[in-house]
mmCIF file of C-alpha atoms and ligand atoms in Angstrom:
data_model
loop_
_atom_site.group_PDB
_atom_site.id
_atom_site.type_symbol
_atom_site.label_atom_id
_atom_site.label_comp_id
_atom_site.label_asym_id
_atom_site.label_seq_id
_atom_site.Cartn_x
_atom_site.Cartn_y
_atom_site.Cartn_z
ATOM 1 C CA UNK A 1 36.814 32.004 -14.047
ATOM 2 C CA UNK A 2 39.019 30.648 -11.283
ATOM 3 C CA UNK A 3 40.640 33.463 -8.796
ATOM 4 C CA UNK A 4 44.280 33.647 -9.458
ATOM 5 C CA UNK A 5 46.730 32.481 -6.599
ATOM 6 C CA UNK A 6 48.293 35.247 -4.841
ATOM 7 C CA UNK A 7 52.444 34.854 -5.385
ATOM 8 C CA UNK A 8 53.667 32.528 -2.668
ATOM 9 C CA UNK A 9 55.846 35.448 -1.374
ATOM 10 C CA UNK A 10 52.405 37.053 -0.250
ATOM 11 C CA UNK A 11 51.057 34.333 1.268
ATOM 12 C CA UNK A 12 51.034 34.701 5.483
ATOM 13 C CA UNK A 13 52.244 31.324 6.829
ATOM 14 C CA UNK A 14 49.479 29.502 9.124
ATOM 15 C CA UNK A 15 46.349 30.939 7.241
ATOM 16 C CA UNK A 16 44.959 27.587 6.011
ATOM 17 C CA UNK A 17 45.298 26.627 9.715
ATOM 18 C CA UNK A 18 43.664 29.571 11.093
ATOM 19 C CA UNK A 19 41.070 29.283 8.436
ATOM 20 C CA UNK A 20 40.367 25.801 9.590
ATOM 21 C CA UNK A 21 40.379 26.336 13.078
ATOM 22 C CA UNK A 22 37.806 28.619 12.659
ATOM 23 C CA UNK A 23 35.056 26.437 10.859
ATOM 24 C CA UNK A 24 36.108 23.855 13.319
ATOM 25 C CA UNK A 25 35.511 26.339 16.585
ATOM 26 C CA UNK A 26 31.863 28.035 13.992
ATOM 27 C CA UNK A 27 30.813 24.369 13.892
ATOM 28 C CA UNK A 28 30.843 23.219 17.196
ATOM 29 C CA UNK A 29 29.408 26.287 19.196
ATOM 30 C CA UNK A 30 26.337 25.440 16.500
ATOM 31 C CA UNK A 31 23.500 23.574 18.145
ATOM 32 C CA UNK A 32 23.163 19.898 16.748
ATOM 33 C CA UNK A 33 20.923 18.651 14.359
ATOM 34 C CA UNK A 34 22.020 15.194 14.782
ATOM 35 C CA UNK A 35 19.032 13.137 15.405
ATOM 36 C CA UNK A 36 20.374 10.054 17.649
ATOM 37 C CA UNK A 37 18.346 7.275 15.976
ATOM 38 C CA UNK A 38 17.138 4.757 17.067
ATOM 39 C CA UNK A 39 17.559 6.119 20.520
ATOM 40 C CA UNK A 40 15.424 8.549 19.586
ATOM 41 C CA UNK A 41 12.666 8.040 16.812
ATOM 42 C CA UNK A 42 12.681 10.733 13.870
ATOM 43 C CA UNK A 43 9.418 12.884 14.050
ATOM 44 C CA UNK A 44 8.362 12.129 10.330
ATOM 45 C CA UNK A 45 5.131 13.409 8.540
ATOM 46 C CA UNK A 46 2.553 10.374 8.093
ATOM 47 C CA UNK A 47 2.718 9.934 4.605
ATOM 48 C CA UNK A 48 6.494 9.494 4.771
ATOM 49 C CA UNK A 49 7.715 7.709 1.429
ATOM 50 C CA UNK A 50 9.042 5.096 4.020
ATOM 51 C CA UNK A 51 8.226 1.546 1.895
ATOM 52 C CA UNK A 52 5.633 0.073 -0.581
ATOM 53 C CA UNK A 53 2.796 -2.244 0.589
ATOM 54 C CA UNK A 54 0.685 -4.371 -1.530
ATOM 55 C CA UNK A 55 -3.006 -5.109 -1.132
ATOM 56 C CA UNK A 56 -2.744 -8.201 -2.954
ATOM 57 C CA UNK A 57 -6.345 -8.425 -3.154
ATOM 58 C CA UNK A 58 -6.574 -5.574 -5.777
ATOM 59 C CA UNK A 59 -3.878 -6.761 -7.685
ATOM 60 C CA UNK A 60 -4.800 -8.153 -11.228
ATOM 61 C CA UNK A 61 -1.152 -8.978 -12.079
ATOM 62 C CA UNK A 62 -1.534 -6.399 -15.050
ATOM 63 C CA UNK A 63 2.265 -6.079 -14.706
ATOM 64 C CA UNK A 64 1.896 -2.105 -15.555
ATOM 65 C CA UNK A 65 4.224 -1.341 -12.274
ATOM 66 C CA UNK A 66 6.840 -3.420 -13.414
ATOM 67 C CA UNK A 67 6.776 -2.031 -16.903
ATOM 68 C CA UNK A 68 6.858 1.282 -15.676
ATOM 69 C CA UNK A 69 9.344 1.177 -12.713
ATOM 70 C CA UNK A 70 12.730 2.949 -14.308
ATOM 71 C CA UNK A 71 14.577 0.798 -11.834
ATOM 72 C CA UNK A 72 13.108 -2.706 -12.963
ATOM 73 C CA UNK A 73 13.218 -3.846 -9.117
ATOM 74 C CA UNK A 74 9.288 -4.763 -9.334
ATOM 75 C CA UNK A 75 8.955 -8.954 -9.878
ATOM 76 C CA UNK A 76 6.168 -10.569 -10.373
ATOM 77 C CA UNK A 77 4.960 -14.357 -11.288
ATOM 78 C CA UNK A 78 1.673 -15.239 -11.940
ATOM 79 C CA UNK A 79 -0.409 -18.151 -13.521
ATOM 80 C CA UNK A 80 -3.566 -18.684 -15.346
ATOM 81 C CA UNK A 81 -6.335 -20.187 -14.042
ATOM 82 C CA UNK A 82 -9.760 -21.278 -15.370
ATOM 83 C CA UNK A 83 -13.005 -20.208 -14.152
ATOM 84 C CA UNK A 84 -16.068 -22.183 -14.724
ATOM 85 C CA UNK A 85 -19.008 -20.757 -16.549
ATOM 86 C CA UNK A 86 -21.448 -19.222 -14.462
ATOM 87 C CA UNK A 87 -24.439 -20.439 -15.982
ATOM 88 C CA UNK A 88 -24.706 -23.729 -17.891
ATOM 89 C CA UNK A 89 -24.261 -23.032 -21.680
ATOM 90 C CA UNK A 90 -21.544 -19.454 -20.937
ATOM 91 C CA UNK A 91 -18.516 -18.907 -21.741
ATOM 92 C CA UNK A 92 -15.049 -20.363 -19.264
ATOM 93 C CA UNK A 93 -12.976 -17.189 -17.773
ATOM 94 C CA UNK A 94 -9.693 -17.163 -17.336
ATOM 95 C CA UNK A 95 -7.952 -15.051 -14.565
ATOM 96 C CA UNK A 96 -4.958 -13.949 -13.411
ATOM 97 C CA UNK A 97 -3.269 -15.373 -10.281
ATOM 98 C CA UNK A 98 -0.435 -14.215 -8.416
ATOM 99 C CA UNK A 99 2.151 -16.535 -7.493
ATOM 100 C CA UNK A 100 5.209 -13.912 -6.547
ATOM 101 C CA UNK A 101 4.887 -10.296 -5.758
ATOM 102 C CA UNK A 102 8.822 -8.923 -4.821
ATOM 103 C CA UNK A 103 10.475 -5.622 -4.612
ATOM 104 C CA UNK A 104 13.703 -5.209 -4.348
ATOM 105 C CA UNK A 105 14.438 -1.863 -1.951
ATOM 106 C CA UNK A 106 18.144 -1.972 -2.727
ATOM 107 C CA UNK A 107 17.287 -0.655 -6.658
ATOM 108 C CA UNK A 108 14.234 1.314 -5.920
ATOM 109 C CA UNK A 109 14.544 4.704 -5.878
ATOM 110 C CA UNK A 110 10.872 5.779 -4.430
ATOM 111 C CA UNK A 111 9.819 7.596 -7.166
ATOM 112 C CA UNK A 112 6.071 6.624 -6.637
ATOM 113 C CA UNK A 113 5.434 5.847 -10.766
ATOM 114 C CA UNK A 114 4.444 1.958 -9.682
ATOM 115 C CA UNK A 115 1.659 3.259 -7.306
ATOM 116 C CA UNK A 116 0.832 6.024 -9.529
ATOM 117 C CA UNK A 117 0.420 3.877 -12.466
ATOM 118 C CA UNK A 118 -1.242 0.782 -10.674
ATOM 119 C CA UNK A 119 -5.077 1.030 -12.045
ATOM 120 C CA UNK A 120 -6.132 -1.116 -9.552
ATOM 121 C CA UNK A 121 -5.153 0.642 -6.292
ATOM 122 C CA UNK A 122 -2.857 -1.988 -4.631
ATOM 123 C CA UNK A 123 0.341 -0.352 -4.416
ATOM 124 C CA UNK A 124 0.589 2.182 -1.355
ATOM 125 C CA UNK A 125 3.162 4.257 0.225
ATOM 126 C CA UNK A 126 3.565 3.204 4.029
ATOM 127 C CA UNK A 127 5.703 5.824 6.641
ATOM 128 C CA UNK A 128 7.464 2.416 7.672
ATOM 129 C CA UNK A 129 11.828 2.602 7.390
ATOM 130 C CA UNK A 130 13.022 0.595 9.655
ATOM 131 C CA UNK A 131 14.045 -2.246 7.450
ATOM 132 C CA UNK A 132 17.576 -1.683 6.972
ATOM 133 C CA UNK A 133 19.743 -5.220 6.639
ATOM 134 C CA UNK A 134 23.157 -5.823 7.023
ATOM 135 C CA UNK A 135 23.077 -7.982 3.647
ATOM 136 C CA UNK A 136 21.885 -5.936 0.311
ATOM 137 C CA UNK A 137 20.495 -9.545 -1.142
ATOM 138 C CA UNK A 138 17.913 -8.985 1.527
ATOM 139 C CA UNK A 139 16.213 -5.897 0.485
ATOM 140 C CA UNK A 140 14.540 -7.846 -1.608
ATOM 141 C CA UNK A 141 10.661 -7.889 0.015
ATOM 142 C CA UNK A 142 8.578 -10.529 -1.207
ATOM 143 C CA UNK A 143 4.310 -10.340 -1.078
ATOM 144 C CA UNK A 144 4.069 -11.323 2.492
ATOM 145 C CA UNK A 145 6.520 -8.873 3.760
ATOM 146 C CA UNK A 146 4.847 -5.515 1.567
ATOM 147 C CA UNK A 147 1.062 -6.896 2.567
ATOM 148 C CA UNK A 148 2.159 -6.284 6.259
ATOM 149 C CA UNK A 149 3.565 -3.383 5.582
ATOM 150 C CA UNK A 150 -0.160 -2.184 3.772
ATOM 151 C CA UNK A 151 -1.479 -2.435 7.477
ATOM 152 C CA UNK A 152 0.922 0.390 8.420
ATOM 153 C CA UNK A 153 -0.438 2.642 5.694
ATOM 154 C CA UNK A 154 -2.770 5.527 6.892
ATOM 155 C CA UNK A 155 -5.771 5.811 5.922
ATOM 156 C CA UNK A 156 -7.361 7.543 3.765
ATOM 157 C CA UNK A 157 -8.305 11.759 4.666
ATOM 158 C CA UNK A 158 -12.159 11.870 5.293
ATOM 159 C CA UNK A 159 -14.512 12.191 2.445
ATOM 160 C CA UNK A 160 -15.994 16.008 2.497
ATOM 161 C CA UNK A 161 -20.038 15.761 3.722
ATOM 162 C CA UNK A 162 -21.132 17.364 1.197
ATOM 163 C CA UNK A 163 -19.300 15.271 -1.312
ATOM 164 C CA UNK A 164 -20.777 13.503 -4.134
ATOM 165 C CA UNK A 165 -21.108 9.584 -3.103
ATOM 166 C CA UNK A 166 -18.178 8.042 -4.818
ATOM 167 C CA UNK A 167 -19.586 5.685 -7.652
ATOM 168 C CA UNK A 168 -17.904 2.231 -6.466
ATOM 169 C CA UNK A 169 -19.232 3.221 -2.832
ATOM 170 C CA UNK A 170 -23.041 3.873 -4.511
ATOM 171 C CA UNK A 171 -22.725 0.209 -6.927
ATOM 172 C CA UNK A 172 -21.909 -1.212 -3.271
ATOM 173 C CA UNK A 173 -24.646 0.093 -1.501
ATOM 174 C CA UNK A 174 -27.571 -1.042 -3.718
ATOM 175 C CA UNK A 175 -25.899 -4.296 -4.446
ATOM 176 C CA UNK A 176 -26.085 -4.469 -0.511
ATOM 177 C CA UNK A 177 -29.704 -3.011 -0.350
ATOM 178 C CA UNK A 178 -30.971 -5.159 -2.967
ATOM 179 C CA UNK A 179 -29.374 -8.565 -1.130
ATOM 180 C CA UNK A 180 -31.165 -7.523 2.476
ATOM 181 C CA UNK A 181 -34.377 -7.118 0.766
ATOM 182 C CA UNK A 182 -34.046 -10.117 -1.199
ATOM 183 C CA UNK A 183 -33.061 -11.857 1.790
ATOM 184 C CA UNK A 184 -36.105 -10.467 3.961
ATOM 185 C CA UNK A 185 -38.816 -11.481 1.323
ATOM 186 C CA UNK A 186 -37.617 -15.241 1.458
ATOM 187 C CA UNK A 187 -37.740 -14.957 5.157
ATOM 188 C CA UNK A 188 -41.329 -14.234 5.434
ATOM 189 C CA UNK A 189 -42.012 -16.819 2.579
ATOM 190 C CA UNK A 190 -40.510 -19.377 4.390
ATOM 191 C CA UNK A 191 -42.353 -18.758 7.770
ATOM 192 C CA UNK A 192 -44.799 -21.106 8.892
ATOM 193 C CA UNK A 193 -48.708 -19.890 8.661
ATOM 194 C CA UNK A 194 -50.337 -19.461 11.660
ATOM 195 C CA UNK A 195 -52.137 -22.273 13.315
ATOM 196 C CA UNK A 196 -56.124 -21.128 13.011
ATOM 197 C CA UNK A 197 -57.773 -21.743 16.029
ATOM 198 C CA UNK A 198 -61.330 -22.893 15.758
ATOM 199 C CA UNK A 199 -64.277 -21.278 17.931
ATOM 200 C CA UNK A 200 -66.884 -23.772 16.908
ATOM 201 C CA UNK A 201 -68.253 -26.139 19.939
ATOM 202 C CA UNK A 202 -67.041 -29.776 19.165
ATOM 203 C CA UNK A 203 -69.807 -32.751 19.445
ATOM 204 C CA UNK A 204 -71.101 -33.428 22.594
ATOM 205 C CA UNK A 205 -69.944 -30.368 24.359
ATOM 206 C CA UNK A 206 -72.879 -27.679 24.939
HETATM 207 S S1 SF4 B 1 9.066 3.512 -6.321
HETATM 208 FE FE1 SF4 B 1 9.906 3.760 -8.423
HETATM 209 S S2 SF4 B 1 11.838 2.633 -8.397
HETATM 210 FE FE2 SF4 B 1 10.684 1.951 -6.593
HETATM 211 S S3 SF4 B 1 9.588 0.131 -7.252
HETATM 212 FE FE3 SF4 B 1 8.197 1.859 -7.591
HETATM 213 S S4 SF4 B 1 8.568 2.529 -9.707
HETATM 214 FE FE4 SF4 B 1 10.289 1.197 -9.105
HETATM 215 S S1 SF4 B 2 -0.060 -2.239 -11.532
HETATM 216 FE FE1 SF4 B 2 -1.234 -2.769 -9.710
HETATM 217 S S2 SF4 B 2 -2.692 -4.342 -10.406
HETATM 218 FE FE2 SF4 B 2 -1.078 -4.179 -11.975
HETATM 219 S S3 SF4 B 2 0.429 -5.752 -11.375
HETATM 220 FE FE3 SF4 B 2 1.090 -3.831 -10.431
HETATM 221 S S4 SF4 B 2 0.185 -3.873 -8.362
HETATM 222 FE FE4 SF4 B 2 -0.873 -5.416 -9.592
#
């Protein structure tokens, strides 16, 4: 409950200025915290929550980050294309292709669901902030803007020794084995055999 007023009478004329004076004169014998951007850059952690970049190559346009974003400031276009059997006598493919990848900073809120959510790892929080603009209509970042940005992301902490080899990093390896030793066999196949040379005397020589 609210404290009662004292009666006017009581109250000692000047208080509310003395009062006043006194968080004025508290607050500036404090030392600043004022950090005097941009003449001075902020000292921020490295995995700041400073923008999203896109690794477009991972992207499958499975349009889960722009179901889940609370904010709907995620935009995407995409297309299908055909892709020819690989083998006469299979089946056509289909894919997804991305024609327009845009976020629009002035909605998002950088709660981190869209690169949570994103099965594909393409989404990525980069320490980057200095994209302020003086218009809000361009805070909208298209593909080419948040791939750039994916180059300012850090990378990843080191894998511990002892670690089990991650499964996509073991697939990779053999596929990679398995191509240099195919490669290597058709190499010596396709070398040219010796030319024999013959220790016999030839006719008329002694
Ligand atoms: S960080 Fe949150 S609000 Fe921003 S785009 Fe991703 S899901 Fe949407
Ligand atoms: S969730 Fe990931 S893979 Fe799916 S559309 Fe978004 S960025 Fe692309």
């Amino acid at each position: 409950m609210a404290e009662p007023l004292p009666p006017t009478g009581s109250r000692i004329p000047g208080i509310g200025l003395a009062k006043g004076l006194a968080v004025t004169l508290r607050t500036m014998t404090k030392k600043t915290v004022t950090a005097q951007y941009p003449d001075t850059q902020p000292d921020l952690p490295p995995r700041s929550r400073g923008v999203i970049g896109l690794f477009e190559e991972n992207c499958t346009v499975c349009m889960l980050c722009a179901r889940e974003c609370p904010d709907w400031c995620i935009y995407i276009d995409s297309h299908k294309e055909t892709i020819p059997a690989a083998a006469p006598g299979g089946r056509e493919r289909s894919r997804n292709v991305l024609d327009r990848f845009a976020i629009d900073f002035s909605l998002c809120m950088y709660c981190g669901i869209c690169i949570e959510v994103c099965p594909f790892d393409a989404l990525f929080w980069s320490p980057e902030f200095e994209y302020a603009e003086t218009d809000i209509h361009e805070l909208t970042h298209e593909r080419d803007k948040l791939r750039e940005w994916m180059w300012t992301v850090p990378a990843p902490p080191a894998l511990d020794p002892a670690a089990e080899e991650p499964k996509e990093i073991a697939a990779a390896r053999k596929t990679a084995e398995k191509l240099a030793a195919t490669q290597a066999t058709q190499a010596t196949q396709a070398e040219p055999d010796e030319p024999t040379v013959s220790t016999e005397p030839r006719e008329g020589e002694s």
